[in-house]
PDB file of C-alpha atoms in Angstrom:
ATOM      1  CA  MET A 162       4.973  25.501 -30.895  1.00 53.00           C
ATOM      2  CA  THR A 163       6.898  23.554 -28.241  1.00 58.00           C
ATOM      3  CA  ASP A 164      10.206  24.196 -30.025  1.00 61.00           C
ATOM      4  CA  PHE A 165       9.417  27.939 -30.200  1.00 65.00           C
ATOM      5  CA  ILE A 166       8.713  28.074 -26.466  1.00 67.00           C
ATOM      6  CA  LEU A 167      11.807  26.031 -25.621  1.00 66.00           C
ATOM      7  CA  ASP A 168      13.956  28.352 -27.718  1.00 70.00           C
ATOM      8  CA  ALA A 169      12.450  31.454 -26.086  1.00 71.00           C
ATOM      9  CA  ILE A 170      13.131  30.020 -22.618  1.00 75.00           C
ATOM     10  CA  ALA A 171      16.677  28.970 -23.541  1.00 70.00           C
ATOM     11  CA  ARG A 172      17.534  32.356 -25.040  1.00 76.00           C
ATOM     12  CA  GLY A 173      15.564  34.677 -22.776  1.00 81.00           C
ATOM     13  CA  GLY A 174      15.396  32.886 -19.430  1.00 86.00           C
ATOM     14  CA  TYR A 175      13.070  34.714 -17.042  1.00 91.00           C
ATOM     15  CA  LEU A 176      12.578  37.551 -19.520  1.00 92.00           C
ATOM     16  CA  GLY A 177      11.543  35.001 -22.137  1.00 89.00           C
ATOM     17  CA  ILE A 178       8.998  33.530 -19.703  1.00 91.00           C
ATOM     18  CA  PHE A 179       7.647  37.017 -18.914  1.00 94.00           C
ATOM     19  CA  LEU A 180       7.242  37.927 -22.582  1.00 91.00           C
ATOM     20  CA  LEU A 181       5.673  34.586 -23.506  1.00 89.00           C
ATOM     21  CA  MET A 182       3.146  34.806 -20.677  1.00 91.00           C
ATOM     22  CA  ALA A 183       2.254  38.396 -21.583  1.00 92.00           C
ATOM     23  CA  LEU A 184       1.897  37.415 -25.242  1.00 89.00           C
ATOM     24  CA  GLU A 185      -0.179  34.355 -24.339  1.00 85.00           C
ATOM     25  CA  ASN A 186      -2.918  36.629 -23.053  1.00 84.00           C
ATOM     26  CA  VAL A 187      -2.925  38.683 -26.255  1.00 84.00           C
ATOM     27  CA  VAL A 188      -2.451  35.803 -28.735  1.00 76.00           C
ATOM     28  CA  PRO A 189      -4.435  32.871 -27.226  1.00 62.00           C
ATOM     29  CA  PRO A 190      -2.923  30.060 -29.385  1.00 61.00           C
ATOM     30  CA  ILE A 191       0.204  30.231 -27.177  1.00 70.00           C
ATOM     31  CA  PRO A 192      -0.865  28.059 -24.202  1.00 76.00           C
ATOM     32  CA  SER A 193       0.209  29.092 -20.715  1.00 81.00           C
ATOM     33  CA  GLU A 194       0.006  25.447 -19.673  1.00 79.00           C
ATOM     34  CA  VAL A 195       2.875  24.570 -21.997  1.00 80.00           C
ATOM     35  CA  ILE A 196       4.910  27.714 -21.251  1.00 85.00           C
ATOM     36  CA  MET A 197       4.861  27.243 -17.489  1.00 88.00           C
ATOM     37  CA  GLY A 198       5.086  23.469 -17.774  1.00 84.00           C
ATOM     38  CA  LEU A 199       8.295  23.794 -19.759  1.00 84.00           C
ATOM     39  CA  GLY A 200       9.450  26.460 -17.313  1.00 88.00           C
ATOM     40  CA  GLY A 201       8.958  23.953 -14.493  1.00 88.00           C
ATOM     41  CA  MET A 202      11.002  21.418 -16.446  1.00 85.00           C
ATOM     42  CA  ALA A 203      13.767  24.021 -16.759  1.00 85.00           C
ATOM     43  CA  VAL A 204      13.686  24.244 -12.957  1.00 88.00           C
ATOM     44  CA  ALA A 205      14.066  20.451 -12.760  1.00 85.00           C
ATOM     45  CA  ARG A 206      17.175  20.700 -14.974  1.00 82.00           C
ATOM     46  CA  GLY A 207      18.626  23.459 -12.805  1.00 85.00           C
ATOM     47  CA  ASP A 208      18.353  26.162 -15.494  1.00 85.00           C
ATOM     48  CA  LEU A 209      15.800  28.274 -13.572  1.00 89.00           C
ATOM     49  CA  ALA A 210      14.630  28.650  -9.966  1.00 93.00           C
ATOM     50  CA  LEU A 211      11.008  27.983  -9.005  1.00 93.00           C
ATOM     51  CA  ALA A 212      10.149  31.176  -7.074  1.00 95.00           C
ATOM     52  CA  PRO A 213      11.416  33.651  -9.726  1.00 95.00           C
ATOM     53  CA  LEU A 214       9.766  31.541 -12.437  1.00 95.00           C
ATOM     54  CA  ILE A 215       6.379  31.825 -10.718  1.00 96.00           C
ATOM     55  CA  LEU A 216       6.869  35.535 -10.039  1.00 96.00           C
ATOM     56  CA  VAL A 217       7.801  36.509 -13.618  1.00 96.00           C
ATOM     57  CA  GLY A 218       5.146  34.210 -15.078  1.00 95.00           C
ATOM     58  CA  THR A 219       2.470  35.815 -12.907  1.00 96.00           C
ATOM     59  CA  ALA A 220       3.740  39.301 -13.722  1.00 96.00           C
ATOM     60  CA  GLY A 221       3.662  38.512 -17.462  1.00 95.00           C
ATOM     61  CA  THR A 222       0.108  37.212 -17.216  1.00 93.00           C
ATOM     62  CA  THR A 223      -0.986  40.305 -15.302  1.00 95.00           C
ATOM     63  CA  VAL A 224       0.556  42.609 -17.924  1.00 95.00           C
ATOM     64  CA  GLY A 225      -1.091  40.648 -20.753  1.00 93.00           C
ATOM     65  CA  ASN A 226      -4.487  40.890 -19.091  1.00 92.00           C
ATOM     66  CA  TYR A 227      -3.996  44.595 -18.495  1.00 95.00           C
ATOM     67  CA  PHE A 228      -3.835  45.001 -22.296  1.00 93.00           C
ATOM     68  CA  TRP A 229      -7.490  43.905 -22.612  1.00 90.00           C
ATOM     69  CA  TYR A 230      -8.510  45.787 -19.475  1.00 93.00           C
ATOM     70  CA  TRP A 231      -7.006  48.953 -20.988  1.00 93.00           C
ATOM     71  CA  ILE A 232      -8.949  48.472 -24.242  1.00 91.00           C
ATOM     72  CA  GLY A 233     -12.218  47.940 -22.363  1.00 88.00           C
ATOM     73  CA  ARG A 234     -11.640  50.920 -20.098  1.00 89.00           C
ATOM     74  CA  HIS A 235     -10.764  53.334 -22.891  1.00 88.00           C
ATOM     75  CA  VAL A 236     -13.566  52.216 -25.182  1.00 84.00           C
ATOM     76  CA  GLY A 237     -16.164  52.143 -22.396  1.00 78.00           C
ATOM     77  CA  TYR A 238     -19.189  49.924 -22.469  1.00 73.00           C
ATOM     78  CA  GLU A 239     -21.524  52.630 -23.834  1.00 75.00           C
ATOM     79  CA  ARG A 240     -19.537  52.790 -27.080  1.00 75.00           C
ATOM     80  CA  PHE A 241     -20.285  49.124 -27.681  1.00 74.00           C
ATOM     81  CA  ARG A 242     -24.012  49.836 -27.975  1.00 76.00           C
ATOM     82  CA  PRO A 243     -24.202  50.501 -31.763  1.00 79.00           C
ATOM     83  CA  PHE A 244     -22.068  47.416 -32.392  1.00 75.00           C
ATOM     84  CA  ILE A 245     -24.173  45.236 -30.085  1.00 75.00           C
ATOM     85  CA  GLU A 246     -27.435  46.451 -31.606  1.00 75.00           C
ATOM     86  CA  ARG A 247     -26.152  45.753 -35.106  1.00 79.00           C
ATOM     87  CA  HIS A 248     -24.367  42.434 -34.519  1.00 72.00           C
ATOM     88  CA  GLY A 249     -26.149  41.120 -31.442  1.00 70.00           C
ATOM     89  CA  ARG A 250     -27.298  38.066 -33.363  1.00 70.00           C
ATOM     90  CA  TRP A 251     -23.716  36.816 -33.774  1.00 73.00           C
ATOM     91  CA  LEU A 252     -22.740  37.790 -30.259  1.00 70.00           C
ATOM     92  CA  THR A 253     -25.956  36.293 -28.847  1.00 71.00           C
ATOM     93  CA  LEU A 254     -26.307  39.467 -26.816  1.00 72.00           C
ATOM     94  CA  GLU A 255     -28.763  42.308 -26.451  1.00 77.00           C
ATOM     95  CA  TRP A 256     -27.897  45.655 -24.959  1.00 77.00           C
ATOM     96  CA  ARG A 257     -29.781  44.793 -21.783  1.00 78.00           C
ATOM     97  CA  ASP A 258     -27.392  41.820 -21.381  1.00 75.00           C
ATOM     98  CA  VAL A 259     -24.420  44.155 -21.590  1.00 75.00           C
ATOM     99  CA  GLU A 260     -25.955  46.439 -18.975  1.00 79.00           C
ATOM    100  CA  ARG A 261     -26.553  43.465 -16.695  1.00 79.00           C
ATOM    101  CA  ILE A 262     -22.933  42.329 -17.079  1.00 75.00           C
ATOM    102  CA  HIS A 263     -21.804  45.891 -16.360  1.00 75.00           C
ATOM    103  CA  ARG A 264     -23.799  46.034 -13.113  1.00 78.00           C
ATOM    104  CA  PHE A 265     -22.558  42.580 -12.128  1.00 77.00           C
ATOM    105  CA  PHE A 266     -18.920  43.651 -12.492  1.00 75.00           C
ATOM    106  CA  LEU A 267     -19.532  46.772 -10.467  1.00 75.00           C
ATOM    107  CA  GLU A 268     -20.929  44.658  -7.619  1.00 76.00           C
ATOM    108  CA  ARG A 269     -18.976  41.368  -7.732  1.00 75.00           C
ATOM    109  CA  GLY A 270     -16.257  41.760 -10.343  1.00 73.00           C
ATOM    110  CA  GLY A 271     -13.337  40.989  -8.037  1.00 79.00           C
ATOM    111  CA  TRP A 272     -14.099  37.365  -7.317  1.00 81.00           C
ATOM    112  CA  VAL A 273     -15.153  36.788 -10.947  1.00 81.00           C
ATOM    113  CA  ILE A 274     -11.704  37.927 -12.104  1.00 86.00           C
ATOM    114  CA  PHE A 275     -10.103  35.608  -9.544  1.00 85.00           C
ATOM    115  CA  VAL A 276     -12.158  32.517 -10.431  1.00 82.00           C
ATOM    116  CA  PHE A 277     -11.872  33.004 -14.199  1.00 77.00           C
ATOM    117  CA  ARG A 278      -8.062  32.827 -13.943  1.00 80.00           C
ATOM    118  CA  PHE A 279      -8.487  29.056 -13.705  1.00 76.00           C
ATOM    119  CA  MET A 280     -10.637  28.739 -16.856  1.00 73.00           C
ATOM    120  CA  PRO A 281      -9.294  28.336 -20.397  1.00 66.00           C
ATOM    121  CA  VAL A 282     -10.275  31.097 -22.846  1.00 61.00           C
ATOM    122  CA  PHE A 283     -12.382  33.024 -20.294  1.00 66.00           C
ATOM    123  CA  ARG A 284      -9.401  33.996 -18.139  1.00 73.00           C
ATOM    124  CA  THR A 285      -8.326  36.461 -20.831  1.00 75.00           C
ATOM    125  CA  ILE A 286     -11.736  37.533 -22.157  1.00 77.00           C
ATOM    126  CA  VAL A 287     -12.956  38.543 -18.687  1.00 82.00           C
ATOM    127  CA  SER A 288     -10.473  41.441 -18.599  1.00 87.00           C
ATOM    128  CA  LEU A 289     -12.362  43.286 -21.358  1.00 84.00           C
ATOM    129  CA  PRO A 290     -15.684  43.691 -19.496  1.00 83.00           C
ATOM    130  CA  ALA A 291     -13.747  44.441 -16.311  1.00 87.00           C
ATOM    131  CA  GLY A 292     -12.168  47.416 -18.050  1.00 88.00           C
ATOM    132  CA  ALA A 293     -15.415  48.455 -19.708  1.00 84.00           C
ATOM    133  CA  ALA A 294     -17.086  48.428 -16.286  1.00 83.00           C
ATOM    134  CA  ARG A 295     -14.228  50.655 -15.068  1.00 85.00           C
ATOM    135  CA  MET A 296     -13.270  48.318 -12.253  1.00 87.00           C
ATOM    136  CA  PRO A 297     -10.649  50.196 -10.183  1.00 89.00           C
ATOM    137  CA  LEU A 298      -7.227  49.328 -11.602  1.00 92.00           C
ATOM    138  CA  PRO A 299      -5.603  48.331  -8.262  1.00 93.00           C
ATOM    139  CA  ARG A 300      -8.505  45.949  -7.605  1.00 90.00           C
ATOM    140  CA  PHE A 301      -8.251  44.434 -11.090  1.00 92.00           C
ATOM    141  CA  LEU A 302      -4.497  43.951 -10.810  1.00 94.00           C
ATOM    142  CA  LEU A 303      -4.765  42.459  -7.323  1.00 93.00           C
ATOM    143  CA  TRP A 304      -7.367  39.838  -8.257  1.00 92.00           C
ATOM    144  CA  THR A 305      -5.628  39.069 -11.548  1.00 93.00           C
ATOM    145  CA  PHE A 306      -2.255  38.617  -9.854  1.00 94.00           C
ATOM    146  CA  ALA A 307      -3.689  36.499  -7.025  1.00 93.00           C
ATOM    147  CA  GLY A 308      -5.631  34.098  -9.254  1.00 91.00           C
ATOM    148  CA  SER A 309      -2.838  33.877 -11.802  1.00 92.00           C
ATOM    149  CA  ALA A 310      -0.219  33.151  -9.124  1.00 94.00           C
ATOM    150  CA  ILE A 311      -2.123  30.088  -7.928  1.00 92.00           C
ATOM    151  CA  TRP A 312      -2.728  28.728 -11.433  1.00 90.00           C
ATOM    152  CA  ILE A 313       0.855  29.375 -12.557  1.00 93.00           C
ATOM    153  CA  THR A 314       2.245  27.710  -9.433  1.00 94.00           C
ATOM    154  CA  ILE A 315       0.225  24.581 -10.227  1.00 91.00           C
ATOM    155  CA  LEU A 316       1.498  24.545 -13.821  1.00 89.00           C
ATOM    156  CA  ALA A 317       5.112  25.126 -12.818  1.00 91.00           C
ATOM    157  CA  LEU A 318       4.981  22.377 -10.200  1.00 91.00           C
ATOM    158  CA  ALA A 319       3.454  20.000 -12.748  1.00 86.00           C
ATOM    159  CA  GLY A 320       6.362  20.725 -15.093  1.00 84.00           C
ATOM    160  CA  LEU A 321       8.833  20.247 -12.245  1.00 86.00           C
ATOM    161  CA  LEU A 322       7.330  16.845 -11.418  1.00 83.00           C
ATOM    162  CA  LEU A 323       7.420  15.764 -15.060  1.00 76.00           C
ATOM    163  CA  GLY A 324      11.096  16.653 -15.253  1.00 70.00           C
ATOM    164  CA  SER A 325      12.418  16.502 -18.800  1.00 57.00           C
ATOM    165  CA  ARG A 326       9.532  14.497 -20.241  1.00 62.00           C
ATOM    166  CA  PHE A 327       7.902  17.362 -22.159  1.00 57.00           C
ATOM    167  CA  GLN A 328       6.263  14.874 -24.523  1.00 58.00           C
ATOM    168  CA  GLU A 329       4.072  13.805 -21.609  1.00 59.00           C
ATOM    169  CA  LEU A 330       3.094  17.425 -21.012  1.00 58.00           C
ATOM    170  CA  ASP A 331       2.079  17.775 -24.662  1.00 57.00           C
ATOM    171  CA  ARG A 332       0.010  14.596 -24.431  1.00 64.00           C
ATOM    172  CA  LEU A 333      -1.738  15.872 -21.314  1.00 62.00           C
ATOM    173  CA  VAL A 334      -2.274  19.499 -22.289  1.00 59.00           C
ATOM    174  CA  GLY A 335      -2.943  19.068 -26.007  1.00 59.00           C
ATOM    175  CA  PRO A 336      -6.210  17.104 -25.739  1.00 69.00           C
ATOM    176  CA  LEU A 337      -7.438  19.275 -22.852  1.00 63.00           C
ATOM    177  CA  ALA A 338      -6.771  22.497 -24.759  1.00 63.00           C
ATOM    178  CA  ILE A 339      -8.445  21.157 -27.911  1.00 69.00           C
ATOM    179  CA  ALA A 340     -11.437  19.902 -25.928  1.00 72.00           C
ATOM    180  CA  SER A 341     -11.813  23.309 -24.253  1.00 66.00           C
ATOM    181  CA  PHE A 342     -11.785  25.205 -27.543  1.00 68.00           C
ATOM    182  CA  VAL A 343     -14.162  22.716 -29.178  1.00 77.00           C
ATOM    183  CA  GLY A 344     -16.510  22.924 -26.209  1.00 76.00           C
ATOM    184  CA  VAL A 345     -16.578  26.716 -26.322  1.00 70.00           C
ATOM    185  CA  ALA A 346     -17.135  26.640 -30.111  1.00 76.00           C
ATOM    186  CA  LEU A 347     -20.034  24.179 -29.803  1.00 82.00           C
ATOM    187  CA  VAL A 348     -21.716  26.230 -27.076  1.00 77.00           C
ATOM    188  CA  TYR A 349     -21.332  29.355 -29.204  1.00 73.00           C
ATOM    189  CA  LEU A 350     -22.777  27.684 -32.322  1.00 82.00           C
ATOM    190  CA  TYR A 351     -25.708  26.365 -30.288  1.00 80.00           C
ATOM    191  CA  ARG A 352     -26.395  29.835 -28.883  1.00 75.00           C
ATOM    192  CA  VAL A 353     -26.256  31.400 -32.351  1.00 74.00           C
ATOM    193  CA  ALA A 354     -28.603  28.758 -33.772  1.00 77.00           C
ATOM    194  CA  THR A 355     -31.155  29.084 -30.973  1.00 78.00           C
ATOM    195  CA  TRP A 356     -30.831  32.776 -30.122  1.00 70.00           C
ATOM    196  CA  LYS A 357     -33.853  35.005 -30.495  1.00 74.00           C
ATOM    197  CA  PRO A 358     -34.186  38.607 -29.367  1.00 70.00           C
ATOM    198  CA  ARG A 359     -36.487  38.992 -26.406  1.00 67.00           C
ATOM    199  CA  VAL A 360     -39.751  40.794 -26.914  1.00 58.00           C
ATOM    200  CA  ASP A 361     -40.728  43.309 -24.206  1.00 56.00           C
TER     201      ASP A 361
END
């Protein structure tokens, strides 16, 4: 994976960073931590500049998240009802939960989008309910761009500080990424095992 990212950066420069960051939000196995970390290392070598790197990385992330927002908005949360009622057991959701999430996004969705930009896995998933709740597009893009810019700046600076030692980045990010995915999987399995539909 590291070699693929390095090759994309070497061949595509800023465009490569943009495409990788957009793709990372559609295909989660490509970690933004590694992409921007290696981008920061390219800055340390003098191949890229920090400000454009952060700008194109943030723009790519925003475009990638818009993909899921667009799906949620065009499907609409009401169309999920038959699916939720049929497969709620595996989603650990009832329709009333979906309605509650919908109301929550209508009232406080902006800061949720912003905060979730700093969380593995959830930073992409959150765009789907935002679209389904029909959060105004300018508001969604603003909060997505703002939260992503901060997170991407941190990653790029970390890569810049590490210089050319990308093995250290892999050692740092790898275990954290694995632990995050395992943690999410364990929580999901626990919810499936213990979930029971509520009785009115």
